[in-house]
Amino acid sequence: MGKPVELRCVLCGASYAPGEVEYTCPKCGLDGTLDVLYDYEEAARTLTAGALAGRAPSLWRYGEILPVEGEENIPSLSVGWTPYYDCSALAEEYGVREFFVKDDGRNPTGSLKDRASAVGVARALELGQRTVACASTGNAASSLSGFAAVGRLKSFIFVPEKAPAAKVTQLLVYGATVVLVRGDYADAFRLATAAIEKYGWYNRNCAINPYLVEGKKTCALEIGEQSGWNPPDRIFISVGDGCCIGGLHKGFSDLMKMGFISRMPKITGVQAEGAKPILDAFKSGAERVMFGPADTVADSISVGAPRNWAKALRAVRETEGDMVAVSDAEILSAIPELARKTGVFGEPAGAAAFAGFRKMAGEGRLGRKERVAVVVTGNGLKDIESARKSAGSPIVSEPDIDRFSAQLERSGFPC
Amino acid sequence: MGKPVELRCVLCGASYAPGEVEYTCPKCGLDGTLDVLYDYEEAARTLTAGALAGRAPSLWRYGEILPVEGEENIPSLSVGWTPYYDCSALAEEYGVREFFVKDDGRNPTGSLKDRASAVGVARALELGQRTVACASTGNAASSLSGFAAVGRLKSFIFVPEKAPAAKVTQLLVYGATVVLVRGDYADAFRLATAAIEKYGWYNRNCAINPYLVEGKKTCALEIGEQSGWNPPDRIFISVGDGCCIGGLHKGFSDLMKMGFISRMPKITGVQAEGAKPILDAFKSGAERVMFGPADTVADSISVGAPRNWAKALRAVRETEGDMVAVSDAEILSAIPELARKTGVFGEPAGAAAFAGFRKMAGEGRLGRKERVAVVVTGNGLKDIESARKSAGSPIVSEPDIDRFSAQLERSGFPC
């Protein structure tokens, strides 16, 4: 397994030894998220394409560049190595050379966040922590509660009192202590931060804890390997707080450093029209992201104050990527189209990446020779209500074959 | 890939050539479900433990004994090779030697049924069929609609008019034509059967179409391989229409015939107290199953008229297995216990297998030296409402650290 040698601030470039700081850059505060760096030359001695061929299908196959030293601390849930589908019919339809879908909804609790929680829980165990905590009602929370359960850690999840009962249920099922905070998400976040500090719990927040992005980067490592080390020219991913897109960038950067790939894919972030502070900064050329409103059906990316904006902006700018905003209607209509043409049923934030691809293709912003991939970050079973809004309607029939046939023939055999 | 050489009736033993009949035994009618048999000596030439080590992690690794000849007909969705967890803490707690969980909720649409649909759609493509159909509101339906989508087949799903909107949504998302039949499940089943016959559609019903059980058997093949060809002494699985338990039995039988394993696990069926016609026949020693009522929270096994009863009874009797009935309360309380101790969040029918294990262990019906496995047949995200009933409650707190701390300390740090 791996051993980080340096933590480097994404804003000021300050360098720290591992252990010197655990969360963000002391000089830059919360905005100064850190990159976890390794001795890549050392890692490349054992992490080779040949060695990978014989390793088990999980994200731990990349152990040399993951911040977990002891195998005994790896949680038992099988995580990562999600499918990467080649969908040539969609490539043709949308006028690009190749089209791939990475289905991260196949992770154990149904989202890409499982990659971060797996590493976070392993790291907490390594540090001898007994309790992990976060504020979230979404995928990060359910993921943390699941991995904490198998890691035999206590978990505290702080959620706003109006959190949907269905989401709270998944947390309770895994045995998390769920704290319903009277107030909104900001209140829940503040109470969580205060409690984490007071009790010394382990902080599972990707934008604060740099080791969690190390888990997320494995999505990019897998795309690299699954594409035969010839990654797509452009990758679409939805953007909320900026950690997933930051993870993609970090993964491909690591692959470049180790010589597995020779060019970076253009990382293209998709935000909802109702929550697009990172896109606004990108378009205006601003150095920093201004926080703004958040209102979209895609709850996982409904973020007005993205904590990891610096990594997100860097991912797009350094790779000469792009950003695109999609409406709620575009997100909802992307769900059935993606499911019908690829078999991947994504939650709204997951299908948003496909909506962004579709939009840019429609606007002629993609090259005909581009090889494109879309990352679906969460499983559609997590939000059936939203899917219902654009899935269409059933036929209603009497239980009589003659009447059914007449009806079917009148409608010219639908489907 | 494989080529069946014989179809044999489970009731009368009559033998047919593949192609001579497609569904059930003409002599025995619907009760006479068929076994699909291969030239196992021929299959064993290439299907070896060594060869398997180099094959991709999906159910198609067992191609020599699957009824699909052309690789071009394999649907692209990644299916099978689901996790098999070793949970030693549970073994100790319940007084058995080893305890394993096979998590089939990790399949692409979230259930073991995906194994059957994958093979069914491949087979329909091989036969040049353009449309597949079934009557179901549950996992078989969502699974068929997903695999039909990637196989570019039309799908007709017949559901009773009171089918839950959430389940209908998943079908519509995948592009199935959903026919809401005025009446109950029996009406939907009758109309589906009549329409399938009239239009010559491919029948995706495991109890009628013997090739689908071939898909389900791969769960057993994987358990065999994942246990290092030393399968557990006893395997628990929930039982509705009898196809899943029939599939387990067929898989282990095939492994015996090929010499991969040297003894059959005791297959132990778990039914809900409100729907236990197969258990009743087993306990009374009856030759046939009498159909009865069906009323349980575990919708996937709420079957009063199991169509594949013959394979189910044979699975238990031939392996000297057992059957056990569990109440709805026992099923619901099994959901959080399973999730907290193994990380596997199952739907009610999935957790029912664990409830059955727990009950038999509590009654002293398991040996201390037994190595036990439980198959979780469906993902908990499919039925959040049921999970909520036994998941516990959140703490409600003001957004104030001092008040939160006081509350926490009063309660003695829950979790």
Short mmCIF file of C-alpha atoms in Angstrom, two decimals, chain A residues 57 76-81 83 85-86 89-90 103 106-110 146 149-150 152-156 158 161 165-170 172-183 187-188 191 194-196 198-199 201 335-337 339-345 379 381-382 384-385 387-389 391-402 404-406 408-409 413-415, chain B residues 57 76-81 83 85-86 89-90 103 106-110 146 149-150 152-156 158 161 165-170 172-183 187-188 191 194-196 198-199 201 335-337 339-345 379 381-382 384-385 387-389 391-402 404-406 408-409 413-415:
data_model
loop_
_atom_site.label_atom_id
_atom_site.label_comp_id
_atom_site.label_asym_id
_atom_site.label_seq_id
_atom_site.Cartn_x
_atom_site.Cartn_y
_atom_site.Cartn_z
CA PRO A 57 -11.22 -5.82 -9.40
CA SER A 76 -14.44 -5.24 3.48
CA LEU A 77 -17.07 -3.73 1.15
CA SER A 78 -16.21 -4.29 -2.49
CA VAL A 79 -15.74 -0.85 -4.06
CA GLY A 80 -14.61 0.52 -7.42
CA TRP A 81 -13.77 -1.20 -10.70
CA PRO A 83 -18.24 -0.82 -15.53
CA TYR A 85 -19.20 0.83 -21.40
CA ASP A 86 -18.41 1.51 -25.06
CA ALA A 89 -24.53 3.89 -31.30
CA LEU A 90 -24.49 7.05 -29.18
CA ASP A 103 -21.22 3.77 -14.25
CA ARG A 106 -22.61 0.40 -9.21
CA ASN A 107 -20.60 1.13 -6.07
CA PRO A 108 -21.79 -0.47 -2.81
CA THR A 109 -24.07 2.32 -1.58
CA GLY A 110 -24.77 3.53 -5.10
CA GLY A 146 -22.13 2.02 5.11
CA ALA A 149 -20.54 -0.01 9.64
CA VAL A 150 -18.14 -2.52 8.12
CA ARG A 152 -16.79 -0.96 13.06
CA LEU A 153 -16.58 2.81 13.49
CA LYS A 154 -19.24 4.96 15.04
CA SER A 155 -20.66 7.51 12.62
CA PHE A 156 -22.44 10.79 13.28
CA PHE A 158 -25.70 15.83 10.72
CA GLU A 161 -34.41 18.78 9.83
CA ALA A 165 -37.17 10.57 5.22
CA ALA A 166 -36.03 8.09 2.57
CA LYS A 167 -32.47 9.38 2.67
CA VAL A 168 -32.44 9.43 6.46
CA THR A 169 -33.61 5.81 6.38
CA GLN A 170 -30.54 4.59 4.52
CA LEU A 172 -30.25 4.67 10.04
CA VAL A 173 -30.27 1.24 8.41
CA TYR A 174 -26.47 1.25 8.46
CA GLY A 175 -26.50 2.23 12.12
CA ALA A 176 -25.34 5.82 11.90
CA THR A 177 -26.36 8.21 14.64
CA VAL A 178 -28.37 10.70 12.63
CA VAL A 179 -28.66 14.18 14.09
CA LEU A 180 -31.60 16.12 12.65
CA VAL A 181 -30.54 19.72 13.11
CA ARG A 182 -33.23 22.35 13.52
CA GLY A 183 -32.39 24.72 10.68
CA ASP A 187 -26.82 25.09 10.42
CA ALA A 188 -26.17 21.36 10.12
CA LEU A 191 -22.97 22.09 14.22
CA ALA A 194 -18.18 22.29 16.02
CA ALA A 195 -18.89 18.75 17.21
CA ILE A 196 -16.07 17.27 15.13
CA LYS A 198 -14.96 19.32 20.20
CA TYR A 199 -14.91 15.53 20.20
CA TRP A 201 -13.96 12.84 15.44
CA ILE A 335 -32.32 10.14 -17.41
CA PRO A 336 -34.50 7.96 -19.68
CA GLU A 337 -32.37 8.60 -22.77
CA ALA A 339 -31.03 4.42 -19.50
CA ARG A 340 -32.54 3.34 -22.80
CA LYS A 341 -29.40 3.75 -24.86
CA THR A 342 -26.78 2.50 -22.41
CA GLY A 343 -28.64 0.53 -19.73
CA VAL A 344 -27.33 2.92 -17.07
CA PHE A 345 -30.03 4.38 -14.82
CA ASN A 379 -27.61 5.35 -9.08
CA LEU A 381 -32.71 4.06 -7.58
CA LYS A 382 -31.70 6.85 -5.19
CA ILE A 384 -37.19 7.50 -8.32
CA GLU A 385 -39.38 10.57 -7.86
CA ALA A 387 -37.04 9.91 -12.80
CA ARG A 388 -40.81 9.62 -12.85
CA LYS A 389 -41.14 13.16 -14.17
CA ALA A 391 -40.22 8.53 -17.90
CA GLY A 392 -43.52 8.56 -19.83
CA SER A 393 -46.77 6.75 -19.08
CA PRO A 394 -48.06 3.21 -19.12
CA ILE A 395 -50.87 1.91 -21.34
CA VAL A 396 -54.00 0.98 -19.41
CA SER A 397 -55.76 -2.17 -20.64
CA GLU A 398 -58.68 -4.41 -19.75
CA PRO A 399 -57.59 -8.00 -18.98
CA ASP A 400 -58.87 -9.20 -22.34
CA ILE A 401 -56.64 -10.19 -25.23
CA ASP A 402 -59.00 -9.00 -27.97
CA PHE A 404 -55.71 -5.36 -25.75
CA SER A 405 -54.87 -6.32 -29.33
CA ALA A 406 -57.29 -3.78 -30.77
CA LEU A 408 -52.23 -2.11 -29.48
CA GLU A 409 -52.94 -2.18 -33.19
CA PHE A 413 -47.35 -1.09 -31.61
CA PRO A 414 -45.73 1.42 -29.29
CA CYS A 415 -42.38 0.88 -27.55
CA PRO B 57 -15.46 -10.80 -13.70
CA SER B 76 -23.36 -5.20 -22.81
CA LEU B 77 -24.50 -4.61 -19.20
CA SER B 78 -21.97 -5.93 -16.70
CA VAL B 79 -23.71 -8.68 -14.70
CA GLY B 80 -22.72 -11.23 -12.09
CA TRP B 81 -19.47 -11.79 -10.17
CA PRO B 83 -19.27 -9.79 -3.89
CA TYR B 85 -18.15 -11.53 1.92
CA ASP B 86 -16.62 -13.51 4.78
CA ALA B 89 -17.96 -11.75 13.56
CA LEU B 90 -21.42 -13.01 12.61
CA ASP B 103 -24.67 -9.73 -2.34
CA ARG B 106 -24.99 -5.40 -6.78
CA ASN B 107 -26.25 -6.53 -10.17
CA PRO B 108 -27.05 -3.83 -12.77
CA THR B 109 -30.73 -3.30 -11.96
CA GLY B 110 -30.28 -4.38 -8.35
CA GLY B 146 -32.92 -2.88 -18.57
CA ALA B 149 -32.86 -1.77 -23.66
CA VAL B 150 -29.20 -2.62 -24.21
CA ARG B 152 -32.23 -3.27 -28.58
CA LEU B 153 -35.30 -5.45 -28.03
CA LYS B 154 -38.80 -4.17 -27.47
CA SER B 155 -40.21 -5.16 -24.11
CA PHE B 156 -43.79 -5.48 -22.92
CA PHE B 158 -47.80 -6.49 -17.87
CA GLU B 161 -53.19 -1.65 -12.16
CA ALA B 165 -45.69 3.97 -9.17
CA ALA B 166 -42.04 3.79 -8.15
CA LYS B 167 -41.65 0.31 -9.61
CA VAL B 168 -43.49 1.27 -12.79
CA THR B 169 -41.11 4.23 -13.11
CA GLN B 170 -38.04 2.05 -13.36
CA LEU B 172 -40.63 3.25 -18.08
CA VAL B 173 -37.19 4.78 -17.64
CA TYR B 174 -35.68 1.82 -19.49
CA GLY B 175 -38.20 2.26 -22.29
CA ALA B 176 -40.43 -0.74 -21.70
CA THR B 177 -44.03 -0.59 -22.86
CA VAL B 178 -45.81 -0.98 -19.55
CA VAL B 179 -49.35 -2.35 -19.71
CA LEU B 180 -51.34 -1.55 -16.58
CA VAL B 181 -53.94 -4.31 -16.51
CA ARG B 182 -57.27 -3.60 -14.86
CA GLY B 183 -57.40 -6.38 -12.27
CA ASP B 187 -55.29 -10.99 -14.62
CA ALA B 188 -52.00 -9.44 -15.68
CA LEU B 191 -53.24 -11.28 -20.44
CA ALA B 194 -52.32 -14.63 -24.20
CA ALA B 195 -50.42 -11.72 -25.79
CA ILE B 196 -47.12 -13.64 -25.81
CA LYS B 198 -50.70 -14.32 -30.02
CA TYR B 199 -47.74 -12.20 -31.06
CA TRP B 201 -42.99 -12.69 -28.27
CA ILE B 335 -32.61 -5.51 7.32
CA PRO B 336 -30.70 -3.19 9.68
CA GLU B 337 -28.87 -6.03 11.43
CA ALA B 339 -26.63 -3.83 6.93
CA ARG B 340 -24.81 -2.94 10.15
CA LYS B 341 -22.89 -6.17 10.47
CA THR B 342 -22.02 -6.85 6.83
CA GLY B 343 -22.52 -3.56 4.95
CA VAL B 344 -25.13 -5.24 2.73
CA PHE B 345 -28.42 -3.35 2.54
CA ASN B 379 -30.94 -4.25 -3.18
CA LEU B 381 -32.71 0.85 -2.33
CA LYS B 382 -35.63 -0.88 -4.07
CA ILE B 384 -36.86 2.18 1.34
CA GLU B 385 -40.38 2.27 2.81
CA ALA B 387 -36.55 -0.49 5.65
CA ARG B 388 -37.82 2.60 7.43
CA LYS B 389 -40.08 0.50 9.64
CA ALA B 391 -34.32 1.41 11.09
CA GLY B 392 -34.74 3.43 14.29
CA SER B 393 -35.02 7.19 14.76
CA PRO B 394 -32.75 10.19 14.46
CA ILE B 395 -31.82 12.51 17.32
CA VAL B 396 -33.30 16.00 16.97
CA SER B 397 -30.98 18.83 18.01
CA GLU B 398 -30.83 22.60 18.09
CA PRO B 399 -27.97 24.00 15.96
CA ASP B 400 -25.95 24.77 19.06
CA ILE B 401 -22.89 22.81 20.15
CA ASP B 402 -23.45 23.25 23.89
CA PHE B 404 -26.03 19.22 21.43
CA SER B 405 -23.23 18.16 23.77
CA ALA B 406 -25.50 18.21 26.78
CA LEU B 408 -25.36 13.67 23.74
CA GLU B 409 -23.83 13.28 27.17
CA PHE B 413 -23.16 8.71 23.49
CA PRO B 414 -25.51 6.58 21.43
CA CYS B 415 -24.54 4.69 18.26
#
